[in-house]
XYZ file of C-alpha atoms in Angstrom:
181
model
C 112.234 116.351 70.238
C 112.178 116.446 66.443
C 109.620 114.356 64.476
C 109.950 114.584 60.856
C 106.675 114.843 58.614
C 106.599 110.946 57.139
C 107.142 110.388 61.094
C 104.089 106.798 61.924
C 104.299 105.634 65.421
C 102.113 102.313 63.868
C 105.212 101.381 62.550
C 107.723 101.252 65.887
C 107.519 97.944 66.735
C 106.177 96.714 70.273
C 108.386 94.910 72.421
C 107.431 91.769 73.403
C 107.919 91.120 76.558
C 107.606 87.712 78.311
C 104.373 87.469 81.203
C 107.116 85.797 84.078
C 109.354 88.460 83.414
C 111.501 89.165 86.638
C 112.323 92.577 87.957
C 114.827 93.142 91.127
C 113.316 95.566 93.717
C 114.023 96.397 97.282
C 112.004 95.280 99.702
C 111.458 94.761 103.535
C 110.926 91.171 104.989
C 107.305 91.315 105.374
C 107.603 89.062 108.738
C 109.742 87.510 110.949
C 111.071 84.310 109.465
C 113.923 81.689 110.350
C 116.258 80.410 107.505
C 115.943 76.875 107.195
C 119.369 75.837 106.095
C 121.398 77.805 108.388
C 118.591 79.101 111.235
C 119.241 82.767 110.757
C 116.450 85.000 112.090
C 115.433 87.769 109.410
C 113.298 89.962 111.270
C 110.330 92.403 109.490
C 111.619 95.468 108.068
C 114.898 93.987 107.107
C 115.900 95.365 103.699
C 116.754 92.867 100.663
C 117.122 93.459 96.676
C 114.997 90.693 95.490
C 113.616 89.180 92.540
C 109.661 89.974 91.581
C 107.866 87.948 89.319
C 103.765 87.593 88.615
C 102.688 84.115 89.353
C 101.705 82.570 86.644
C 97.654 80.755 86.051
C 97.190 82.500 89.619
C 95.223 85.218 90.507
C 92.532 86.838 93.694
C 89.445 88.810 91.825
C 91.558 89.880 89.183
C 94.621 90.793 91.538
C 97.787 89.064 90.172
C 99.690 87.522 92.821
C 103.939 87.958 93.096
C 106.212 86.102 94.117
C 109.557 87.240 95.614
C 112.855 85.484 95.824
C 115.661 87.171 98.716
C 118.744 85.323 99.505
C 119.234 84.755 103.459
C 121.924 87.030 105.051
C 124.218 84.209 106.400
C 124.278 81.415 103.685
C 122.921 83.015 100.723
C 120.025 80.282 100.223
C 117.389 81.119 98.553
C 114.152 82.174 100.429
C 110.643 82.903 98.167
C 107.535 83.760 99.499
C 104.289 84.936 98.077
C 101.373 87.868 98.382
C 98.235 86.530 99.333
C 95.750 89.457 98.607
C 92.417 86.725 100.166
C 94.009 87.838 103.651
C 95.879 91.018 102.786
C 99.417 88.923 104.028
C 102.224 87.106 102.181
C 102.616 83.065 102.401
C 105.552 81.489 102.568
C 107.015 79.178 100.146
C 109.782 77.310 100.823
C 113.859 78.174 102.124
C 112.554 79.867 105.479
C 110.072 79.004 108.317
C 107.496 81.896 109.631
C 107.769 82.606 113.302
C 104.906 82.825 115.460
C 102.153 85.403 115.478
C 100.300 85.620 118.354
C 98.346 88.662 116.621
C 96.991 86.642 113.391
C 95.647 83.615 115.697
C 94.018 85.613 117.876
C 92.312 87.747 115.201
C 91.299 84.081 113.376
C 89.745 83.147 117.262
C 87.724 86.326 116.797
C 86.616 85.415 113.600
C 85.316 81.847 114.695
C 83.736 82.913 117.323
C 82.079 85.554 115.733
C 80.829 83.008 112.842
C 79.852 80.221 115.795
C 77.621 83.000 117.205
C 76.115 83.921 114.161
C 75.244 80.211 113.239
C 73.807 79.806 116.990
C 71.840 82.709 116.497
C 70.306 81.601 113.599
C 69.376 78.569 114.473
C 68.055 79.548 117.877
C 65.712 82.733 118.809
C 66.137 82.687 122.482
C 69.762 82.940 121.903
C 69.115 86.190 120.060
C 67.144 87.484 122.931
C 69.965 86.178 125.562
C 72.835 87.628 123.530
C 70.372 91.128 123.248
C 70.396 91.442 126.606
C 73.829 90.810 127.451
C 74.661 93.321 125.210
C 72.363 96.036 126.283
C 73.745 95.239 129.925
C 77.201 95.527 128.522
C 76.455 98.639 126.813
C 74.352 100.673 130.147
C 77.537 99.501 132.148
C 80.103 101.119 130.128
C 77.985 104.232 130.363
C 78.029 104.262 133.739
C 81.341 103.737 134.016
C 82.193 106.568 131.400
C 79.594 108.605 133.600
C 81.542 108.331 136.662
C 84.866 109.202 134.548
C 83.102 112.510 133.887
C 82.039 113.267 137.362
C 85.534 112.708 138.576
C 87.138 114.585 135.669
C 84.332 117.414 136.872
C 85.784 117.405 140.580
C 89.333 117.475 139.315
C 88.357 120.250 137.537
C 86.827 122.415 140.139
C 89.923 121.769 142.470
C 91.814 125.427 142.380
C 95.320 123.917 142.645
C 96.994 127.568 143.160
C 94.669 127.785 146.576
C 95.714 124.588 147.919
C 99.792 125.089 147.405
C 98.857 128.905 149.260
C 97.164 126.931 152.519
C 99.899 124.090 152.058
C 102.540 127.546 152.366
C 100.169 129.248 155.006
C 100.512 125.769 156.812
C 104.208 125.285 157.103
C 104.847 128.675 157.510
C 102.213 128.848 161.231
C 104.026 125.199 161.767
C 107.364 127.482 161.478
C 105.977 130.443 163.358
C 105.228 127.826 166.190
C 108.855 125.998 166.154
C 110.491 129.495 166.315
C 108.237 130.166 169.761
């Protein structure tokens, strides 16, 4: 490119452009959802050129949070839903209903009882020693049991699978031999 000698970037002028700008990208339905107006099911991964836009006054430790706008398959309404960077997931915000994850409630049961545990263990000692133990007997029993996996993998090992098939064909041959008499 040619810049001529008087050439001042200062003096290009910056474009303005507005924070809530939208921008259309392609995405994939992040999760199963149901269409409220017409109940079509959009599973995850389907494909969609939707609108992207920052959300506005909200933010998670600095990350902006977008917010998407598809249209549904069938009818065309409008479905938007939201990244929600606290639980590394989208929410949903209105025009479509999330199906069921059996997944996400099970990992939130883990969770709670994992916090109830800690809480017990801090306010109790002899829970801490009780919970200790159970874990220690936990741990020496999934030794042994990876212990005997060995052993047997050892045995399986040693077997010469060539010798048997060679007394297995020694065998039916005699049994032959003997038929043939």
């Amino acid at each position: 490119k040619y810049y001529p000698p008087d050439f001042d970037p200062a003096k290009i002028p910056k474009l303005k452009l507005p924070k809530d700008r939208q921008y259309v990208v392609r995405l994939m339905a992040p999760f199963n959802m149901r269409c409220k107006t017409c109940g079509e099911y959009i599973y995850k991964g389907k494909k969609f050129n939707a609108c992207k836009e920052m959300v506005q006054n909200e933010a998670y430790l600095g990350l902006p949070i977008f917010c998407f706008y598809i249209k549904c398959t069938r009818c065309l309404a409008e479905i938007t839903f939201k990244t929600d960077p606290e639980n590394t997931d989208y929410t949903m915000e209105h025009g479509a209903t999330r199906n069921f994850q059996a997944e996400k409630l099970l990992e939130e049961e883990e969770k709670r009882m994992q916090k109830e545990r800690e809480e017990e263990e801090l306010n109790n000692p002899m829970k801490v020693l009780e919970n200790r133990t159970k874990d220690s007997k936990l741990e020496m029993e999934v030794l042994e049991n990876l212990q005997e996996l060995k052993e047997l993998n050892q045995r399986q090992a040693n077997v010469d699978f060539e010798a048997v098939l060679k007394q297995y064909k020694e065998l039916e041959e005699e049994q032959r031999r003997k038929e043939q008499e």
